[in-house]
XYZ file of C-alpha atoms in Angstrom:
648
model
C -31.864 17.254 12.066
C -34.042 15.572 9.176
C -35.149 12.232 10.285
C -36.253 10.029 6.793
C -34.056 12.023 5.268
C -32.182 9.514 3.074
C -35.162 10.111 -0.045
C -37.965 11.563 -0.958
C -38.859 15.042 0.492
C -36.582 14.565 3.384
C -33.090 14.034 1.058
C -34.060 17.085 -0.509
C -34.587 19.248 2.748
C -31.537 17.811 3.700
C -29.592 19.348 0.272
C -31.345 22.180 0.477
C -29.988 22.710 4.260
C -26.577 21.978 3.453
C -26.868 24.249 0.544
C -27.509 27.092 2.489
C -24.376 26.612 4.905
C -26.789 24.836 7.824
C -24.716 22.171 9.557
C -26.950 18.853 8.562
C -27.876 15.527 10.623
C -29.719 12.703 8.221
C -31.686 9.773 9.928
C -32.659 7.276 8.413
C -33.629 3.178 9.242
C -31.776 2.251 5.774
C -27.775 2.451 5.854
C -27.230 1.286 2.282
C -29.497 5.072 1.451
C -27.521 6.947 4.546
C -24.395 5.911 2.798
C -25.754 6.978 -0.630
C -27.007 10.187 0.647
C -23.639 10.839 2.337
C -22.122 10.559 -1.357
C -24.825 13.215 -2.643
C -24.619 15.938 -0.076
C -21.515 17.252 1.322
C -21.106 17.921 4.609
C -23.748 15.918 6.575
C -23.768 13.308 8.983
C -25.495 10.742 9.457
C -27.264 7.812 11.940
C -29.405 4.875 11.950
C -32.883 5.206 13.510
C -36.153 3.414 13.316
C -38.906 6.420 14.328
C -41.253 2.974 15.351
C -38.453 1.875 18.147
C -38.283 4.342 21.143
C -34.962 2.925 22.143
C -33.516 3.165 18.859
C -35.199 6.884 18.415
C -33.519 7.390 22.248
C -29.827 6.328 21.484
C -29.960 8.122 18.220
C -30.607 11.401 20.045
C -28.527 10.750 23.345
C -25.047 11.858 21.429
C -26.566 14.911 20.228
C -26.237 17.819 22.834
C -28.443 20.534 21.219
C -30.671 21.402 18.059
C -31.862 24.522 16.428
C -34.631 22.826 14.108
C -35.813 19.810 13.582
C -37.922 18.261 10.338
C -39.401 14.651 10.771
C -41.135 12.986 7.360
C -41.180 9.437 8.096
C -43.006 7.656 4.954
C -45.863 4.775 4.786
C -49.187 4.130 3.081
C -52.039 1.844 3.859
C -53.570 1.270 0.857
C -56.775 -0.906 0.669
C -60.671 -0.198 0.805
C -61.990 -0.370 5.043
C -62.556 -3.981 4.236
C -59.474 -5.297 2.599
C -56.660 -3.390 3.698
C -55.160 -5.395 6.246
C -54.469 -4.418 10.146
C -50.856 -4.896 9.784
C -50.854 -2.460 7.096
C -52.975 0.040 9.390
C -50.247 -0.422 12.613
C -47.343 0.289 10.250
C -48.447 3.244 8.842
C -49.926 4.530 12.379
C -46.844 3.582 13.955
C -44.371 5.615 11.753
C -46.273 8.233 11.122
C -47.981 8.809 14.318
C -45.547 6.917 16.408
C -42.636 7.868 14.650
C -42.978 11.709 15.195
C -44.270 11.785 18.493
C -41.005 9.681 19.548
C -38.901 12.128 17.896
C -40.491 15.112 18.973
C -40.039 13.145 22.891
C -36.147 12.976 22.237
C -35.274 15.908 20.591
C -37.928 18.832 21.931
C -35.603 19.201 24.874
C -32.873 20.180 23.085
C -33.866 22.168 20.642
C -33.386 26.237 21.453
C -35.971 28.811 22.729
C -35.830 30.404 19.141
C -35.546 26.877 17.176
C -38.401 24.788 15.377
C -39.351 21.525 14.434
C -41.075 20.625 10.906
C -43.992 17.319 10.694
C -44.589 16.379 7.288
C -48.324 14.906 6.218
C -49.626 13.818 3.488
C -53.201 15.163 1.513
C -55.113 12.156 2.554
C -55.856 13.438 5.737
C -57.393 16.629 4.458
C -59.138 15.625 0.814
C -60.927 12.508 0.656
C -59.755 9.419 -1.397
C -60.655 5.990 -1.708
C -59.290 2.808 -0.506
C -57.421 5.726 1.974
C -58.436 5.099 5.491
C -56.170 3.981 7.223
C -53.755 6.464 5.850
C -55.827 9.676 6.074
C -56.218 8.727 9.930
C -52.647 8.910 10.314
C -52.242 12.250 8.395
C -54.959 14.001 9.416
C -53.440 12.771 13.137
C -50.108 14.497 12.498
C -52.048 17.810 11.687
C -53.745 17.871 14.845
C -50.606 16.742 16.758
C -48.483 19.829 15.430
C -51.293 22.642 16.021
C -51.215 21.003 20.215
C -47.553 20.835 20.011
C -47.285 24.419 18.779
C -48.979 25.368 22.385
C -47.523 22.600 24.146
C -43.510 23.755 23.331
C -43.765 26.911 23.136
C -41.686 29.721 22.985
C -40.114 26.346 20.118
C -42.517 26.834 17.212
C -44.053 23.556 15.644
C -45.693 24.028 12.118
C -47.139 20.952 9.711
C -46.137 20.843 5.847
C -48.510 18.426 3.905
C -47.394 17.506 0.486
C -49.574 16.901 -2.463
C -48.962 14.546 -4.895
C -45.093 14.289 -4.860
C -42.724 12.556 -7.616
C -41.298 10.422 -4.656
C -40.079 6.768 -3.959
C -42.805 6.506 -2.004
C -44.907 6.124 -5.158
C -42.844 3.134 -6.522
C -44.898 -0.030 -5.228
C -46.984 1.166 -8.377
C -46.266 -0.368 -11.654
C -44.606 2.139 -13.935
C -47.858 2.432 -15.973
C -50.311 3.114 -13.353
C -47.559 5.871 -11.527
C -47.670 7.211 -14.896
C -51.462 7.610 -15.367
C -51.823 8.929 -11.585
C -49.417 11.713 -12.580
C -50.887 12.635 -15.791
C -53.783 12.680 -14.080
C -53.107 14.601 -11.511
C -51.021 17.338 -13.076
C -54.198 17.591 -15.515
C -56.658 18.287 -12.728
C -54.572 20.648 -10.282
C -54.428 24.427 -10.930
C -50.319 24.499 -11.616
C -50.888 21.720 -14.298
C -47.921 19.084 -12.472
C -47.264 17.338 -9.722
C -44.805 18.261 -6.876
C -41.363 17.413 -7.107
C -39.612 17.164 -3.077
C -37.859 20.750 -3.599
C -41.177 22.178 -4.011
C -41.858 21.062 -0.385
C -38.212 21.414 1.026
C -38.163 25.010 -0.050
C -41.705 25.424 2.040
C -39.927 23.672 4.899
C -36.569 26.331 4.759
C -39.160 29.427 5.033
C -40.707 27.500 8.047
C -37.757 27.033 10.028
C -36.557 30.569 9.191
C -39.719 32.802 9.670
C -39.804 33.234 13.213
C -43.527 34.435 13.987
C -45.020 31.255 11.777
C -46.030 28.274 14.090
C -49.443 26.087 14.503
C -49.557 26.316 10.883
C -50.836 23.374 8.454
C -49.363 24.950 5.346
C -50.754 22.717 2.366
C -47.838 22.557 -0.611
C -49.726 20.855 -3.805
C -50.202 22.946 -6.559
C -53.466 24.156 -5.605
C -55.484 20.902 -5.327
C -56.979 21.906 -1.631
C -58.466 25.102 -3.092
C -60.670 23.158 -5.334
C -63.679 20.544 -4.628
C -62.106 17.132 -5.034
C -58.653 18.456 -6.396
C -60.798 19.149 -9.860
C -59.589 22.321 -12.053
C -62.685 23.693 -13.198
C -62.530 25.869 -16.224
C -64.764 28.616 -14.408
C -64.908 32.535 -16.136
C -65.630 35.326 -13.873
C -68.194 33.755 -11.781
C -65.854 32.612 -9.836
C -65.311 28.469 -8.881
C -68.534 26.346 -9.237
C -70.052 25.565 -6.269
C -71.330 22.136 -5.132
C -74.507 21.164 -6.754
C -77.144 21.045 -4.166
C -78.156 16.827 -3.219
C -81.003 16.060 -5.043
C -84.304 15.573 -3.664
C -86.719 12.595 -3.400
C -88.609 14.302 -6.329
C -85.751 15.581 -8.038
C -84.360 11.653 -8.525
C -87.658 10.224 -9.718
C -87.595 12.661 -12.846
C -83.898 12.310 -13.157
C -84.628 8.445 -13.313
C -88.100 9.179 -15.846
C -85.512 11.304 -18.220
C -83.525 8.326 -18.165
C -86.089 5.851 -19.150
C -87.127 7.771 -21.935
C -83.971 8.826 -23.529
C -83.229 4.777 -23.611
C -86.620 4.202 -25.090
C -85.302 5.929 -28.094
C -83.836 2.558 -28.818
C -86.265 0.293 -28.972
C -89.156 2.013 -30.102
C -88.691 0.398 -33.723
C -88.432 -3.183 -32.224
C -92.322 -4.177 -31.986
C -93.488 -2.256 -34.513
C -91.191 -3.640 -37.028
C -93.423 -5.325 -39.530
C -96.138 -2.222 -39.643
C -93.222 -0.236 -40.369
C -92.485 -2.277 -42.982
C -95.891 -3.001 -44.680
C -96.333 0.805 -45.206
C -93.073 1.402 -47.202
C -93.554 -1.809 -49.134
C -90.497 -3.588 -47.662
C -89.553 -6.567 -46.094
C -89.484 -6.635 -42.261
C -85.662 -8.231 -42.287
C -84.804 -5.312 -45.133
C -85.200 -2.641 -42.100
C -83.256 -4.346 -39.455
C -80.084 -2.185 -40.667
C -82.004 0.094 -38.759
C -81.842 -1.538 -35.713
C -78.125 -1.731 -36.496
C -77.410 1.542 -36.832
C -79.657 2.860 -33.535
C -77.321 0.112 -31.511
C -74.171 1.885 -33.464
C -74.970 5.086 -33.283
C -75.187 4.439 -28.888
C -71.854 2.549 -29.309
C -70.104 5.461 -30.768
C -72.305 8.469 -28.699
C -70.780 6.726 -25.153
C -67.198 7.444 -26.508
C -67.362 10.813 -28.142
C -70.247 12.205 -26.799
C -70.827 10.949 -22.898
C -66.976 12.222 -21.423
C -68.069 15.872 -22.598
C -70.258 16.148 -19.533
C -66.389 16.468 -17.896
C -65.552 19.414 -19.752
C -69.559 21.478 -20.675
C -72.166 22.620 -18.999
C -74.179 19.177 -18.749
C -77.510 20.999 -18.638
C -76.721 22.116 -21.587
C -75.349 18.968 -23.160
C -78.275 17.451 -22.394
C -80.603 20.277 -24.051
C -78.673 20.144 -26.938
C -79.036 15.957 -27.059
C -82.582 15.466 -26.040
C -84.097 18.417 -28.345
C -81.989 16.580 -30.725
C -83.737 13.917 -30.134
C -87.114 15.314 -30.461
C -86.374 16.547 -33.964
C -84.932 12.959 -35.438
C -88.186 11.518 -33.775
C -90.247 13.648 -35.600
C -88.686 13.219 -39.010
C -88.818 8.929 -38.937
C -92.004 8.966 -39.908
C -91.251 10.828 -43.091
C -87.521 8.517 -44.341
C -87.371 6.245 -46.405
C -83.912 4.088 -47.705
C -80.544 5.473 -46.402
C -81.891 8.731 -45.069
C -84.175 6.275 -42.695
C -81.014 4.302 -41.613
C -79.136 7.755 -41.156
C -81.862 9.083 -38.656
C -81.997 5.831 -36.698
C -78.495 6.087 -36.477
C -78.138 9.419 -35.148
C -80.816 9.183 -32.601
C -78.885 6.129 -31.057
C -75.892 8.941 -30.790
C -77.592 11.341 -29.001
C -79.812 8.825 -26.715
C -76.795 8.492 -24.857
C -78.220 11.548 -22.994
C -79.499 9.095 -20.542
C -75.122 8.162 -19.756
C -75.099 12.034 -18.986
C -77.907 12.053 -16.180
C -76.562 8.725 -14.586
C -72.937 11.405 -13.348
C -74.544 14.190 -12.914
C -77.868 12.413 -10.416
C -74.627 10.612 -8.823
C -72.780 13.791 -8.053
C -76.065 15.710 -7.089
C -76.269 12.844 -4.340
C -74.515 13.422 -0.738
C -72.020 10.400 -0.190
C -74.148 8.088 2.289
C -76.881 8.066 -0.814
C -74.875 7.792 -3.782
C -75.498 3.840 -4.198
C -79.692 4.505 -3.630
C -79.944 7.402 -6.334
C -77.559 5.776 -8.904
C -79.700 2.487 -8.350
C -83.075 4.507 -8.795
C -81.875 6.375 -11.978
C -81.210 3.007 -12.925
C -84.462 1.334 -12.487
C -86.018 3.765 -14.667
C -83.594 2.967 -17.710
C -84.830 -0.509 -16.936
C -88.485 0.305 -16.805
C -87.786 2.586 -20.156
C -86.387 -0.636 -21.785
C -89.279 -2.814 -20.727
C -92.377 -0.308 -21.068
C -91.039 1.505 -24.145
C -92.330 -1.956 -26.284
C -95.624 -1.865 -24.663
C -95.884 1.896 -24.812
C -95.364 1.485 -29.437
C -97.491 -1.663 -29.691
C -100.446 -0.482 -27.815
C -100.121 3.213 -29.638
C -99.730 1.412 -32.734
C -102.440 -0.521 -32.525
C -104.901 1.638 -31.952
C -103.223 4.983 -34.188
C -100.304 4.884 -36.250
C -96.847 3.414 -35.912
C -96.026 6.942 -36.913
C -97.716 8.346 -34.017
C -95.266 6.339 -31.897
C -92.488 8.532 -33.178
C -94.405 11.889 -32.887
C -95.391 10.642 -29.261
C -92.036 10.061 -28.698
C -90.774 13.539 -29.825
C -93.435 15.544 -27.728
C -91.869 13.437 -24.785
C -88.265 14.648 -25.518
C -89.165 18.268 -25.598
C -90.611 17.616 -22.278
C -87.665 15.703 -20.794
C -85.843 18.508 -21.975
C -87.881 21.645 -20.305
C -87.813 19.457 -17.538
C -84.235 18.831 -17.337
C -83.758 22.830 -17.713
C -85.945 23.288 -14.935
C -84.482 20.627 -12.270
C -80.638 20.947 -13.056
C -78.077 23.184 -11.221
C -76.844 26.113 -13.710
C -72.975 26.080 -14.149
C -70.592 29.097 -14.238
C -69.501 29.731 -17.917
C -66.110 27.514 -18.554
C -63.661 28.125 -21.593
C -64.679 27.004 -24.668
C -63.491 23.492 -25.230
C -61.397 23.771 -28.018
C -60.386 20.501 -30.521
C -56.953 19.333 -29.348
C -58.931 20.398 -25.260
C -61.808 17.238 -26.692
C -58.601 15.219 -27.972
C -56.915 15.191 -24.250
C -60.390 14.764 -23.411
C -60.934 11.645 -24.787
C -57.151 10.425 -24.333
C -57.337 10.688 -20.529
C -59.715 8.103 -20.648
C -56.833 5.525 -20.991
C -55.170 7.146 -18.141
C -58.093 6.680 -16.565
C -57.507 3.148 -16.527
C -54.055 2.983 -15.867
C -54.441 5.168 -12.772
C -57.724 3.245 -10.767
C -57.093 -0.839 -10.847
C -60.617 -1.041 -9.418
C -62.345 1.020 -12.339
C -60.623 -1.817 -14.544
C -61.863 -4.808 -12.274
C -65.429 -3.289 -12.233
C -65.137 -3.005 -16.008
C -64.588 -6.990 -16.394
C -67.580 -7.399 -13.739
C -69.763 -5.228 -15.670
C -68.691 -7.415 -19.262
C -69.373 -10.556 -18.102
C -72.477 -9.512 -16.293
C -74.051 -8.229 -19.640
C -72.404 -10.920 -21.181
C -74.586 -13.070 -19.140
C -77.697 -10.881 -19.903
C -77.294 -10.928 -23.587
C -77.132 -14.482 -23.705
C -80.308 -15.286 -21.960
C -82.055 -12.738 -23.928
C -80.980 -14.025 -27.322
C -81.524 -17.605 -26.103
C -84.763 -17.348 -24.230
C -87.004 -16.511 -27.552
C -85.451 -19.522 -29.740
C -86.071 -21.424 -26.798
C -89.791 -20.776 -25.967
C -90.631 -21.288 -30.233
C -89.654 -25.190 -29.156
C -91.617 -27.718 -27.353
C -93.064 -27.522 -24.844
C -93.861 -23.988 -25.200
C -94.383 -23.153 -29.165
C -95.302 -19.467 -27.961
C -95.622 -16.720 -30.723
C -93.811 -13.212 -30.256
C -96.625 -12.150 -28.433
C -96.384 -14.746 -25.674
C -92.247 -14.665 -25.828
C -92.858 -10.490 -25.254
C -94.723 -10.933 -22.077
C -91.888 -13.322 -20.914
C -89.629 -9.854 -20.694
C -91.728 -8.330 -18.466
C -89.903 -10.386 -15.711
C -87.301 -8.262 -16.168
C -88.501 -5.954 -13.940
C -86.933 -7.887 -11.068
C -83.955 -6.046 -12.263
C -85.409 -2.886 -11.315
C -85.626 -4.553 -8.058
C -82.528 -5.370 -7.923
C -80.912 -2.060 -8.837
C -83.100 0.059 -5.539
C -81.348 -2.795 -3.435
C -78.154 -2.907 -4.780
C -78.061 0.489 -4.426
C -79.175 0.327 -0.813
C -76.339 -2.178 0.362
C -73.650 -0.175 -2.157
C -74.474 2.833 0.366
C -73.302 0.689 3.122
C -70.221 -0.664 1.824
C -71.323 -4.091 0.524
C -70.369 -3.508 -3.124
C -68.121 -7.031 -3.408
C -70.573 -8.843 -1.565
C -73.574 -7.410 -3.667
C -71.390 -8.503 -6.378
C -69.931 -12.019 -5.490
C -73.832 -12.764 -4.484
C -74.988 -11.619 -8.100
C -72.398 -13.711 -9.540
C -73.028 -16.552 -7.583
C -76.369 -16.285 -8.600
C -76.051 -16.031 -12.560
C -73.695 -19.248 -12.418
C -76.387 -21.375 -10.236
C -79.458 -19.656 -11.881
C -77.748 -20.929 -15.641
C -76.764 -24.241 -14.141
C -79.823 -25.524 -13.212
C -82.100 -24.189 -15.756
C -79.774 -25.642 -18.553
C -81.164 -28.871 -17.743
C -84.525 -27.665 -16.436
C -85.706 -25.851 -19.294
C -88.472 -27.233 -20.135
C -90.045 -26.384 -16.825
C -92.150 -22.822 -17.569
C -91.947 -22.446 -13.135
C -87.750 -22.641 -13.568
C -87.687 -20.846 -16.728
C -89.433 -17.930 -15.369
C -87.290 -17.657 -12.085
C -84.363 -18.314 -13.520
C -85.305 -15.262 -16.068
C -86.084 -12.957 -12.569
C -83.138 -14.151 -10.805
C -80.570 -13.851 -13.928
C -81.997 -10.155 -14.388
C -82.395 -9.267 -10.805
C -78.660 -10.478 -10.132
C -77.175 -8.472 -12.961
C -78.854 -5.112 -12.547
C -77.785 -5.607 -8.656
C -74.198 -6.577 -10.204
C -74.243 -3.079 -12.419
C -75.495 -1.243 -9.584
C -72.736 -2.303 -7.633
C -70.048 -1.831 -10.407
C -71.142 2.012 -11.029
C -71.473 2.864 -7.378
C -67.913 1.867 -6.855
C -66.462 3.128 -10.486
C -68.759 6.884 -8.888
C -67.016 6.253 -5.710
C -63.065 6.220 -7.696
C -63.596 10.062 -9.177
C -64.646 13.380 -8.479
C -67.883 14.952 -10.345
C -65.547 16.637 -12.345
C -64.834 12.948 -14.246
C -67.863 11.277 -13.785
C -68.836 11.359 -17.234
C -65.744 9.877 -18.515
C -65.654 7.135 -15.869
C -69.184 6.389 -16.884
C -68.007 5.844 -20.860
C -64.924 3.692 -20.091
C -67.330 1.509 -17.979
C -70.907 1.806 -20.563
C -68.178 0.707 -22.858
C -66.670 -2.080 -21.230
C -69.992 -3.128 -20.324
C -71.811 -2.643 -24.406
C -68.834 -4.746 -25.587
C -69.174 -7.712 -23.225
C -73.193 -7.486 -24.509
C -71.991 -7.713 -28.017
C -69.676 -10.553 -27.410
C -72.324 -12.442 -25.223
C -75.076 -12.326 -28.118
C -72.154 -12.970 -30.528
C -71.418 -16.090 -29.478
C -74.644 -17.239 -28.367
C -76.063 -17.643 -32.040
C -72.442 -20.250 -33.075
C -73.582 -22.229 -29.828
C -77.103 -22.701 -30.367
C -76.863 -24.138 -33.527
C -74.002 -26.150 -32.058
C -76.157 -27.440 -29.234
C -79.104 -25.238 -28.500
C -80.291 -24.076 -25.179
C -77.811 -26.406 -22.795
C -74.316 -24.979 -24.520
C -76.098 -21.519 -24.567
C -77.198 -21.691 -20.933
C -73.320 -23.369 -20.024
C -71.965 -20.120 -21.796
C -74.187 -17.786 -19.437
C -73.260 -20.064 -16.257
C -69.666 -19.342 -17.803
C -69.574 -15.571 -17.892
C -71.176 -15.708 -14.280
C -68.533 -17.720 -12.497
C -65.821 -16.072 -14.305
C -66.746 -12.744 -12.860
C -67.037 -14.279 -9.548
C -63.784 -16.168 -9.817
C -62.240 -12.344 -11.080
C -63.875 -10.906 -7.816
C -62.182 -13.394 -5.607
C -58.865 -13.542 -7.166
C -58.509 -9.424 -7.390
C -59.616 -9.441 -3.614
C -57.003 -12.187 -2.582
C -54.309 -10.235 -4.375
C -55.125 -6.848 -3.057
C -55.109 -8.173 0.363
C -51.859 -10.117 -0.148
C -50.441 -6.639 -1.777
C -51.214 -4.786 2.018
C -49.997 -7.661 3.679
C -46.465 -7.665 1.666
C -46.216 -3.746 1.877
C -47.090 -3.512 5.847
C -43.847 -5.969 5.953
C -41.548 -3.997 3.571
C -40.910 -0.410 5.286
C -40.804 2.117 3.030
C -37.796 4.574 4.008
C -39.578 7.755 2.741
């Protein structure tokens, strides 16, 4: 007896049964698949049932007079984070799962031989975490337990639990074709075998079960491999053996994790204030050198997408030795370009400052789960306080040395960052040499990426409009304070971005409230906040008081909006793709920058500071509107799939 047998993993016990000469029952709620399945496999007979309807479950069985085995795999998912996914969804998928095989086991154990058997069929979520997966992990995780007591309970009848991986099933089709695709690629490319299941792979498990006689309170796992490792990840380990979980990171540990951070950024904006002294000392102009600004700003642009996702497939500590002593030696030869070979160093230290995207994965996966938000949003504040302190830090050393001693300072605080970072990291086991077509899937799977986790996508379009938002107050703010009322000079307009050190703020509490759960309403409150913040100071701006808060709100609700984001993008992945999760988002997130300083320059000499500040209102209720609208369509996606049963 196979009950969901009409698809899926059940049709192909069913075939597999017939095959070998067993005399084969199918049921199923659908007729229109019974009938089809009838067509397929020769032989078998078949019967309505609904597994959530004890009468229905009791008038199937009351024709049937005896059974020697018995293999129940009901289908249904609740998909949904804990506070979308709606209660509907929850009861359907408890009810057939749960439900469902209890009330066959009630009708059928009784007439199923001394030497006969009965088959439950679970799914990984109950044993390997996964987001947006509650409600279904409960139920599987349930059927696990319920086999291993009914395994005592009918004995001398042995029970035994098969749970299925990933398997190329129906049950996979209320994805759109793309996203199934990317799951699958992704999948296959993380789990030992190197593909997902197909339903023979589990029907031939459950033909051993029902013919080994001294198997039973088993939970026999059928999915390439993906329990054995942390996450489902294929590590490329040598002899050492499998890498072992890096151990959480301490209080002390994060701090320096966060300092590394600051100063790798600082790389980038060293030149900024020191500009014109620069300039005076190789006889140039100071606009003539702002190609090297360019290129710093390029060269991070194009070290996030070849450089970043290789802290997926190297040792990181090493990466990061490699790209921070790198660092130290560009720093130390500035001082001594000129012309092209100038731009060229500028450029490449902007490649390998993206050392500071490599610590934000690897402090993440150092972190248990309940602190994840809290260390991400520390590491955080000191890339802020890099960005901010790094202008003060070249000005003041300036001033009273060289500007060349900026650069020199700077290098004797890479190699530091780097013994440090030797010193404070977890070794990893040696892993196979990545090779160049190994970087090339590499960097491809970072579409699939996409097309397999909706939410890293949504967070992406946050994270874009946020910076979007940021860029335009910051390339607004210092053509507005050179106008009346104000008339400040640079130095005044450089003290004016010391407020954004609310935005540290905001990332330590973002990141406190992430580890609770409240990413969307961290976010919708950020957003809510830019729009408002933008609104009223477009028409207030010649008030220094609303100025100023609306600088410490704007930058307070986007770092908590990023904090947010990058928790949840953390929370989508295992360590194992951290890195590359982090470079589809720092992406995202650069390019919405770029387009937000873009087109604030077209608007302010269109209309100055009230079309620039509209634009930054803009960007701020379009990622709240985004927020709502993707959370009224995931819940009204649960809501439809709790009311269409899935057969199998």
């Amino acid at each position: 007896m196979v009950i969901g047998g009409s698809s899926g993993i059940g049709k192909a016990v069913a075939g597999q049964a017939a095959a070998a000469g067993a005399q084969v029952v199918v049921g199923s709620r659908s007729k229109d698949k019974l009938e089809q399945t009838a067509k397929e496999i020769d032989g078998i007979t078949t019967g309505v049932v609904d597994v959530t309807d004890e009468e229905s479950v009791a008038a199937f069985f009351a024709g049937i007079d005896s059974l020697d085995h018995l293999v129940v795999c009901p289908g249904d998912m609740a998909v949904g984070s804990v506070y979308d996914v709606s209660l509907d969804a929850v009861r359907a998928a408890l009810d057939t799962k749960i439900v469902g095989q209890l009330l066959s086991v009630r009708h059928a154990g009784k007439k199923i031989s001394g030497q006969g058997s009965i088959v439950l069929i679970a799914g990984a979520a109950g044993f390997k975490s996964y987001a947006d997966m509650s409600a279904t992990a409960a139920a599987n995780a349930g059927i696990g337990g319920m086999g291993r007591s009914l395994a005592v309970e009918l004995a001398p009848v042995r029970v035994n639990v098969v749970v299925g991986g990933l398997i190329d099933t129906p049950l996979w089709s209320f994805l759109p074709e793309d996203a199934r695709a990317g799951l699958f690629e992704q999948t296959a490319q993380s789990t030992p075998v190197g593909r997902v299941g197909q339903p023979d792979d589990v029907a031939a498990t459950v033909l051993h079960l029902l013919e080994n006689t001294f198997v039973t309170g088993a939970v026999l796992h059928v999915d390439g491999g993906g329990i054995a490792e942390r996450g489902g990840a294929r590590r490329r380990d040598g002899p050492g053996g499998p890498a072992a979980p890096p151990r959480p990171a301490g209080r002390i540990t994060v701090l320096l994790l966060a300092a590394a951070c600051g100063l790798c950024v600082a790389n980038l904006y060293y030149l900024q204030p020191i500009l014109p002294e620069l300039a005076a000392s190789l006889h140039r102009t100071p606009g003539s050198l702002t190609s090297s600004v360019s290129a710093t700003q390029f060269g991070y642009a194009l070290g996030l997408l070849a450089l970043v996702p290789l802290g997926d497939a190297v040792d990181r500590r090493r990466l990061l030795t490699a790209l921070v002593t790198t660092a130290a030696a560009v720093l130390a030869l500035i001082p001594w370009a000129d012309g092209g070979l100038l731009v060229g160093l500028f450029f490449l230290l902007g490649l390998v400052s993206v050392a500071a995207m490599v610590i934000v994965p690897q402090a993440a996966g150092m972190a248990p789960p309940e602190r994840r938000g809290q260390v991400v949003g520390t590491v955080m504040t000191g890339v802020i306080l890099g960005a901010l302190l790094c202008r003060t830090f070249a000005g003041v050393v300036a001033d009273l040395v060289d500007w060349r001693a900026v650069f020199w300072g700077a290098s004797a605080l890479m190699l530091g960052v780097g013994v440090m970072l030797r010193r404070i990291l977890p070794p990893q086991p040696a892993v196979t040499p990545l090779t160049l077509r190994g970087y090339a899937a590499l960097i491809g799977s970072l579409f699939s990426l996409l097309r397999a986790r909706p939410v890293i996508v949504e967070r992406c379009l946050y994270g874009a409009l946020g910076f979007a938002a940021f860029t335009v107050l910051w390339t607004a703010v210092p053509l507005r304070l050179i106008q009346g009322p104000y008339h400040y000079g640079s130095a005044a307009i450089g003290a004016m971005g010391l407020l954004g050190a609310g935005g540290a703020l905001g990332a330590n509490l973002a990141g406190r409230f992430a580890d609770r759960g409240r990413q969307r309403t961290v976010s919708a409150a950020a957003f809510a906040l830019i729009t408002v913040s933008f609104a009223v100071v477009s028409v207030l701006s010649s008030s220094l008081l609303m100025l100023g808060t609306a600088i410490l709100l704007i930058d307070f609700a986007v770092q908590a909006a990023h904090i947010s984001n990058q928790t949840t993008v953390f929370a989508q992945v295992g360590d194992e793709m951290r890195s590359r999760v982090t470079t589809v988002y720092m992406t995202c997130y650069f390019l919405g920058g770029a387009a937000g300083s873009a087109l604030t320059g077209p608007l302010w000499a269109h209309g100055g500071w009230p079309d620039t500040a509209l634009l930054g209102c803009a960007a701020g209720a379009g990622a709240l509107l985004l927020l709502l609208g993707h959370a009224a369509v995931r819940r009204a996606a649960t809501s439809r799939k709790a009311m269409a049963a899935i057969d199998d």
